[in-house]
Amino acid sequence: MSAIDDLLDDGELFRDQKGRPRPWPRPLAPLADTHGHLTVFRGHDPARAVARAALAGVRLLVVPADPTEDATDARAFLRSLDGWVEGARSLLAAAAAEGLVPPAFPGVPDLCDNVRVVAGIHPYGAARADDAAMASLSELLADPRCAGVGEIGLDFTCDVPVDVQRDVFCSQLRLARELDVPCELHIRDDRDDPEAAAHAMALEVLDEVGVPEAGVDLHCYTGDPAVMRPFVERGCLVAFGGAVTFKRSDEIRDAACACPLGQMLTETDSPYMAPVPLRGLECEPAMVCLTARCLADVRAECGVSDPAETYAALWENACSLFD
């Protein structure tokens, strides 16, 4: 098997659930996946996923690490990350020798030199935020690859008591402020909650503790413009993932049109929520190219920005937030 075959599926970057090739949109600027898990793949190999992301045009990947889940041993997690990145570098070098090269963006670092980490205790793990978890969190945050705190916040669909979630959220938000680093928020309302109570409480926490000056990313936004608006007014950035491409996601697309150009981000939240036309597959960072194209098209149709402006802003916003 050639190096190219290691990275492509019968010569294609993407194939849908029925095995049909799906063309991928060539990006008009470097792409950023500001939230892509590498530790919970069922079928993808992390090194191969990083290499394929580079082929799709991704030049910044931010990988979450949770000291109550996939990074209980900070050093082991960071060693694994090093291994995946070096594995991707080797795959890309071998493929380049056979003529397969990623898109060129002069002056932009290669993806293998721009894989970053955010570390934080997810609301699911808030009840396990013990001394050992906090020690692992501190070790992760001290690593030079760590660009912020995340994902942290509130999830009203899980069985962790809300007061426990809120306390751990507050403490980590304070930590982001103390360290002067950005944070990524995970805010999920209970099912069919018209009051968006989790988002309302998150706003209370942001007002109580203060929005970190380094910035806030409202990760994986799936709400409407009304719920988004007060976060934007507080200076938060809004990250859109594969859900914006789904057929019934008109409210999310409305939010994408209403979001200020300087406050938009792209992500995958891989391995979850693969975008159309790959919905149903295990998501990977390369698929952010489809989300970026959707955002560019939707905003052009709304008349708020042309595709080149959208692509450029998505890249510049990610670089600004994650330094």
Tab-separated table of C-alpha atoms in Angstrom:
chain	number	residue	atom	x	y	z
A	1	MET	CA	0.000	0.000	0.000
A	2	SER	CA	1.324	3.450	-0.917
A	3	ALA	CA	1.477	6.432	1.423
A	4	ILE	CA	-1.318	8.038	-0.571
A	5	ASP	CA	-3.508	4.996	-0.024
A	6	ASP	CA	-2.865	5.344	3.697
A	7	LEU	CA	-4.517	8.781	3.633
A	8	LEU	CA	-7.172	8.480	0.930
A	9	ASP	CA	-10.057	6.076	0.431
A	10	ASP	CA	-9.661	4.692	-3.084
A	11	GLY	CA	-8.199	8.008	-4.164
A	12	GLU	CA	-10.829	10.184	-2.472
A	13	LEU	CA	-10.578	12.261	0.674
A	14	PHE	CA	-14.238	11.667	1.562
A	15	ARG	CA	-16.792	8.976	0.819
A	16	ASP	CA	-20.311	8.957	2.234
A	17	GLN	CA	-22.039	6.116	4.060
A	18	LYS	CA	-22.846	4.423	0.764
A	19	GLY	CA	-19.221	4.598	-0.356
A	20	ARG	CA	-19.844	7.314	-2.927
A	21	PRO	CA	-17.054	9.865	-3.427
A	22	ARG	CA	-17.921	13.326	-2.172
A	23	PRO	CA	-15.929	16.258	-3.516
A	24	TRP	CA	-14.468	18.500	-0.846
A	25	PRO	CA	-14.454	22.279	-1.189
A	26	ARG	CA	-11.015	23.842	-1.600
A	27	PRO	CA	-10.703	26.479	1.110
A	28	LEU	CA	-10.219	30.157	0.301
A	29	ALA	CA	-8.058	30.570	3.427
A	30	PRO	CA	-6.424	28.258	5.961
A	31	LEU	CA	-8.940	26.356	8.058
A	32	ALA	CA	-9.146	26.008	11.821
A	33	ASP	CA	-10.810	23.226	13.770
A	34	THR	CA	-11.055	24.954	17.130
A	35	HIS	CA	-12.434	21.897	18.914
A	36	GLY	CA	-11.609	18.433	17.678
A	37	HIS	CA	-11.279	15.447	20.025
A	38	LEU	CA	-8.616	12.902	19.075
A	39	THR	CA	-9.001	10.526	22.014
A	40	VAL	CA	-12.476	9.081	21.478
A	41	PHE	CA	-12.420	7.872	17.892
A	42	ARG	CA	-14.055	4.516	17.260
A	43	GLY	CA	-12.640	3.941	13.785
A	44	HIS	CA	-10.212	6.721	12.918
A	45	ASP	CA	-6.538	6.612	13.779
A	46	PRO	CA	-5.577	9.974	15.363
A	47	ALA	CA	-2.330	10.360	13.396
A	48	ARG	CA	-4.113	9.639	10.133
A	49	ALA	CA	-6.895	12.060	11.105
A	50	VAL	CA	-4.383	14.874	11.673
A	51	ALA	CA	-2.695	14.152	8.338
A	52	ARG	CA	-6.012	14.082	6.477
A	53	ALA	CA	-6.959	17.389	8.111
A	54	ALA	CA	-3.790	18.920	6.680
A	55	LEU	CA	-4.765	17.653	3.216
A	56	ALA	CA	-8.166	19.349	3.593
A	57	GLY	CA	-6.492	22.688	4.361
A	58	VAL	CA	-6.606	22.702	8.178
A	59	ARG	CA	-3.703	24.658	9.660
A	60	LEU	CA	-4.832	24.939	13.300
A	61	LEU	CA	-6.301	22.147	15.404
A	62	VAL	CA	-7.302	22.641	19.039
A	63	VAL	CA	-7.611	19.370	20.960
A	64	PRO	CA	-9.592	19.242	24.237
A	65	ALA	CA	-8.195	17.315	27.196
A	66	ASP	CA	-10.233	16.473	30.296
A	67	PRO	CA	-8.380	15.451	33.479
A	68	THR	CA	-11.422	13.468	34.641
A	69	GLU	CA	-11.699	11.511	31.383
A	70	ASP	CA	-9.041	11.236	28.681
A	71	ALA	CA	-6.200	13.082	30.440
A	72	THR	CA	-6.213	11.745	33.986
A	73	ASP	CA	-2.472	11.298	33.420
A	74	ALA	CA	-1.384	14.595	31.854
A	75	ARG	CA	2.045	13.365	30.814
A	76	ALA	CA	0.623	10.265	29.140
A	77	PHE	CA	-1.900	12.370	27.221
A	78	LEU	CA	0.793	14.780	26.033
A	79	ARG	CA	3.057	11.894	24.988
A	80	SER	CA	0.177	10.435	22.990
A	81	LEU	CA	-0.408	13.806	21.346
A	82	ASP	CA	3.280	14.014	20.409
A	83	GLY	CA	3.063	10.555	18.890
A	84	TRP	CA	-0.014	11.370	16.829
A	85	VAL	CA	1.493	14.589	15.496
A	86	GLU	CA	4.772	12.918	14.574
A	87	GLY	CA	2.872	10.055	13.004
A	88	ALA	CA	0.913	12.564	10.905
A	89	ARG	CA	4.139	14.301	9.921
A	90	SER	CA	5.589	11.010	8.692
A	91	LEU	CA	2.442	10.132	6.749
A	92	LEU	CA	2.411	13.527	5.044
A	93	ALA	CA	6.108	13.360	4.180
A	94	ALA	CA	5.684	9.931	2.625
A	95	ALA	CA	2.609	11.059	0.689
A	96	ALA	CA	4.401	14.200	-0.511
A	97	ALA	CA	7.165	12.009	-1.927
A	98	GLU	CA	4.468	10.421	-4.084
A	99	GLY	CA	3.033	13.786	-5.183
A	100	LEU	CA	0.193	14.330	-2.687
A	101	VAL	CA	0.593	17.671	-0.915
A	102	PRO	CA	-1.699	19.830	1.220
A	103	PRO	CA	-2.958	23.176	-0.116
A	104	ALA	CA	-0.324	25.915	0.102
A	105	PHE	CA	-0.870	28.978	2.293
A	106	PRO	CA	2.317	31.078	2.270
A	107	GLY	CA	3.413	32.246	5.683
A	108	VAL	CA	1.059	29.885	7.533
A	109	PRO	CA	2.565	27.124	9.711
A	110	ASP	CA	2.062	23.495	8.821
A	111	LEU	CA	-0.686	21.808	10.801
A	112	CYS	CA	1.801	19.491	12.504
A	113	ASP	CA	3.437	22.598	13.966
A	114	ASN	CA	0.115	24.089	15.050
A	115	VAL	CA	-1.773	21.473	17.073
A	116	ARG	CA	-2.806	23.067	20.348
A	117	VAL	CA	-4.598	21.902	23.508
A	118	VAL	CA	-7.318	23.254	25.751
A	119	ALA	CA	-7.683	21.601	29.132
A	120	GLY	CA	-10.679	21.613	31.390
A	121	ILE	CA	-13.217	19.572	33.323
A	122	HIS	CA	-16.375	18.958	31.297
A	123	PRO	CA	-19.701	19.316	33.153
A	124	TYR	CA	-20.038	15.526	32.962
A	125	GLY	CA	-16.947	15.191	35.127
A	126	ALA	CA	-17.684	18.011	37.575
A	127	ALA	CA	-18.421	15.594	40.432
A	128	ARG	CA	-14.947	14.070	39.948
A	129	ALA	CA	-13.038	17.362	40.179
A	130	ASP	CA	-10.880	16.125	43.058
A	131	ASP	CA	-7.299	17.018	43.975
A	132	ALA	CA	-5.849	14.530	41.489
A	133	ALA	CA	-7.926	15.949	38.638
A	134	MET	CA	-6.948	19.501	39.523
A	135	ALA	CA	-3.272	18.507	39.664
A	136	SER	CA	-3.533	16.982	36.195
A	137	LEU	CA	-5.334	20.100	34.978
A	138	SER	CA	-2.533	22.314	36.304
A	139	GLU	CA	0.070	20.170	34.547
A	140	LEU	CA	-1.806	20.371	31.254
A	141	LEU	CA	-2.260	24.128	31.501
A	142	ALA	CA	1.470	24.571	32.157
A	143	ASP	CA	2.416	22.872	28.890
A	144	PRO	CA	3.442	25.333	26.133
A	145	ARG	CA	1.021	23.705	23.705
A	146	CYS	CA	-1.930	24.484	25.951
A	147	ALA	CA	-3.806	27.505	24.619
A	148	GLY	CA	-6.663	27.781	27.105
A	149	VAL	CA	-9.173	26.282	29.510
A	150	GLY	CA	-11.943	24.094	28.133
A	151	GLU	CA	-14.355	22.672	27.625
A	152	ILE	CA	-16.076	23.910	30.755
A	153	GLY	CA	-19.625	24.956	31.553
A	154	LEU	CA	-23.087	23.568	32.168
A	155	ASP	CA	-24.986	20.611	30.765
A	156	PHE	CA	-28.588	20.244	31.899
A	157	THR	CA	-29.004	16.894	30.120
A	158	CYS	CA	-26.669	15.010	32.467
A	159	ASP	CA	-27.213	13.748	36.015
A	160	VAL	CA	-24.487	15.803	37.723
A	161	PRO	CA	-26.191	18.198	40.172
A	162	VAL	CA	-26.459	21.702	38.760
A	163	ASP	CA	-24.893	23.312	41.822
A	164	VAL	CA	-21.827	21.056	41.450
A	165	GLN	CA	-21.545	21.924	37.761
A	166	ARG	CA	-21.872	25.620	38.517
A	167	ASP	CA	-19.190	25.583	41.210
A	168	VAL	CA	-16.673	23.780	38.983
A	169	PHE	CA	-17.545	26.069	36.066
A	170	CYS	CA	-16.950	29.164	38.213
A	171	SER	CA	-13.627	27.909	39.535
A	172	GLN	CA	-12.301	27.126	36.071
A	173	LEU	CA	-13.522	30.413	34.652
A	174	ARG	CA	-11.631	32.175	37.450
A	175	LEU	CA	-8.584	30.094	36.560
A	176	ALA	CA	-8.767	31.241	32.936
A	177	ARG	CA	-8.919	34.833	34.129
A	178	GLU	CA	-5.959	34.343	36.481
A	179	LEU	CA	-3.849	32.725	33.763
A	180	ASP	CA	-5.047	35.240	31.143
A	181	VAL	CA	-5.981	32.524	28.665
A	182	PRO	CA	-9.163	31.989	26.660
A	183	CYS	CA	-11.755	29.377	27.524
A	184	GLU	CA	-14.144	27.181	25.587
A	185	LEU	CA	-17.662	26.857	26.979
A	186	HIS	CA	-19.865	23.782	26.764
A	187	ILE	CA	-23.437	24.951	27.402
A	188	ARG	CA	-26.296	22.527	26.754
A	189	ASP	CA	-29.913	23.142	27.697
A	190	ASP	CA	-32.260	20.403	28.795
A	191	ARG	CA	-34.219	18.875	25.963
A	192	ASP	CA	-37.111	20.990	24.692
A	193	ASP	CA	-36.367	23.829	27.110
A	194	PRO	CA	-37.802	27.014	25.562
A	195	GLU	CA	-36.232	29.083	28.347
A	196	ALA	CA	-32.672	27.924	27.534
A	197	ALA	CA	-31.979	27.729	31.270
A	198	ALA	CA	-28.397	26.469	30.954
A	199	HIS	CA	-27.485	29.390	28.713
A	200	ALA	CA	-29.218	31.799	31.107
A	201	MET	CA	-27.212	30.450	34.044
A	202	ALA	CA	-24.003	30.613	32.001
A	203	LEU	CA	-24.632	34.310	31.435
A	204	GLU	CA	-25.096	34.759	35.187
A	205	VAL	CA	-21.755	33.062	35.793
A	206	LEU	CA	-19.987	35.174	33.168
A	207	ASP	CA	-21.392	38.320	34.764
A	208	GLU	CA	-20.504	37.142	38.269
A	209	VAL	CA	-16.955	35.934	37.585
A	210	GLY	CA	-16.199	38.112	34.579
A	211	VAL	CA	-15.459	37.296	30.952
A	212	PRO	CA	-11.768	36.409	30.551
A	213	GLU	CA	-9.985	39.212	28.724
A	214	ALA	CA	-8.228	36.615	26.566
A	215	GLY	CA	-11.599	35.587	25.141
A	216	VAL	CA	-14.415	33.065	25.301
A	217	ASP	CA	-15.523	30.573	22.672
A	218	LEU	CA	-19.142	29.343	22.837
A	219	HIS	CA	-18.296	25.852	21.634
A	220	CYS	CA	-20.566	23.858	19.283
A	221	TYR	CA	-23.376	26.396	19.093
A	222	THR	CA	-26.716	24.864	18.124
A	223	GLY	CA	-29.189	27.532	19.219
A	224	ASP	CA	-30.988	30.433	17.618
A	225	PRO	CA	-29.942	34.087	17.258
A	226	ALA	CA	-31.863	35.193	20.373
A	227	VAL	CA	-29.998	32.829	22.709
A	228	MET	CA	-26.685	33.704	21.046
A	229	ARG	CA	-27.115	37.486	21.166
A	230	PRO	CA	-26.277	38.186	24.853
A	231	PHE	CA	-23.099	36.102	24.579
A	232	VAL	CA	-22.005	38.053	21.526
A	233	GLU	CA	-22.795	41.295	23.347
A	234	ARG	CA	-20.390	40.195	26.091
A	235	GLY	CA	-17.655	39.664	23.519
A	236	CYS	CA	-17.869	35.883	23.227
A	237	LEU	CA	-16.965	34.148	19.999
A	238	VAL	CA	-19.346	31.525	18.607
A	239	ALA	CA	-18.096	28.239	17.152
A	240	PHE	CA	-20.246	26.484	14.563
A	241	GLY	CA	-19.860	22.791	13.824
A	242	GLY	CA	-21.401	20.209	11.541
A	243	ALA	CA	-24.930	20.824	12.845
A	244	VAL	CA	-25.099	24.055	10.834
A	245	THR	CA	-25.204	21.916	7.669
A	246	PHE	CA	-28.127	19.721	8.748
A	247	LYS	CA	-31.394	20.002	6.825
A	248	ARG	CA	-33.474	21.079	9.835
A	249	SER	CA	-30.927	23.517	11.260
A	250	ASP	CA	-32.484	26.737	9.988
A	251	GLU	CA	-32.180	28.366	13.428
A	252	ILE	CA	-28.451	27.635	13.562
A	253	ARG	CA	-27.993	29.054	10.062
A	254	ASP	CA	-29.943	32.136	11.156
A	255	ALA	CA	-27.513	32.473	14.060
A	256	ALA	CA	-24.592	32.127	11.649
A	257	CYS	CA	-25.984	35.013	9.613
A	258	ALA	CA	-26.595	37.123	12.719
A	259	CYS	CA	-23.174	36.507	14.276
A	260	PRO	CA	-20.693	39.361	13.755
A	261	LEU	CA	-18.000	38.350	11.287
A	262	GLY	CA	-15.268	39.001	13.848
A	263	GLN	CA	-16.817	36.605	16.371
A	264	MET	CA	-17.279	33.428	14.307
A	265	LEU	CA	-15.278	30.212	14.512
A	266	THR	CA	-15.370	26.764	12.926
A	267	GLU	CA	-14.974	23.428	14.666
A	268	THR	CA	-15.892	19.779	14.235
A	269	ASP	CA	-16.302	18.465	17.803
A	270	SER	CA	-15.022	15.264	16.201
A	271	PRO	CA	-15.896	12.448	16.369
A	272	TYR	CA	-19.440	13.808	16.709
A	273	MET	CA	-21.892	15.426	14.259
A	274	ALA	CA	-20.252	14.893	10.893
A	275	PRO	CA	-21.500	17.530	8.432
A	276	VAL	CA	-23.677	16.939	5.390
A	277	PRO	CA	-23.071	15.095	3.022
A	278	LEU	CA	-21.097	12.873	5.402
A	279	ARG	CA	-23.670	12.838	8.200
A	280	GLY	CA	-23.759	9.468	9.938
A	281	LEU	CA	-20.028	8.882	9.572
A	282	GLU	CA	-17.540	9.339	12.369
A	283	CYS	CA	-16.505	12.972	12.208
A	284	GLU	CA	-12.830	13.958	11.854
A	285	PRO	CA	-11.048	17.333	11.763
A	286	ALA	CA	-10.743	17.280	7.958
A	287	MET	CA	-14.513	17.660	7.738
A	288	VAL	CA	-14.309	21.236	9.002
A	289	CYS	CA	-13.820	22.163	5.333
A	290	LEU	CA	-17.505	21.339	4.740
A	291	THR	CA	-18.689	23.427	7.691
A	292	ALA	CA	-16.589	26.409	6.590
A	293	ARG	CA	-18.034	26.172	3.087
A	294	CYS	CA	-21.573	26.059	4.474
A	295	LEU	CA	-20.969	29.136	6.630
A	296	ALA	CA	-19.464	30.999	3.685
A	297	ASP	CA	-22.427	30.113	1.452
A	298	VAL	CA	-25.072	30.905	4.078
A	299	ARG	CA	-23.582	34.292	4.864
A	300	ALA	CA	-23.293	35.104	1.169
A	301	GLU	CA	-26.957	34.212	0.666
A	302	CYS	CA	-27.870	36.477	3.601
A	303	GLY	CA	-25.811	39.272	2.076
A	304	VAL	CA	-23.707	39.827	5.216
A	305	SER	CA	-20.279	38.787	3.878
A	306	ASP	CA	-18.859	37.259	0.738
A	307	PRO	CA	-17.165	33.842	0.869
A	308	ALA	CA	-13.609	35.176	0.814
A	309	GLU	CA	-14.378	37.503	3.730
A	310	THR	CA	-15.956	34.689	5.719
A	311	TYR	CA	-13.066	32.290	5.173
A	312	ALA	CA	-10.505	34.940	6.077
A	313	ALA	CA	-12.376	35.936	9.237
A	314	LEU	CA	-12.793	32.336	10.406
A	315	TRP	CA	-9.039	31.860	10.208
A	316	GLU	CA	-8.088	35.216	11.700
A	317	ASN	CA	-10.538	34.834	14.579
A	318	ALA	CA	-9.157	31.421	15.497
A	319	CYS	CA	-5.570	32.650	15.376
A	320	SER	CA	-6.450	35.676	17.483
A	321	LEU	CA	-8.239	33.625	20.147
A	322	PHE	CA	-5.613	30.891	20.383
A	323	ASP	CA	-2.583	33.119	19.805
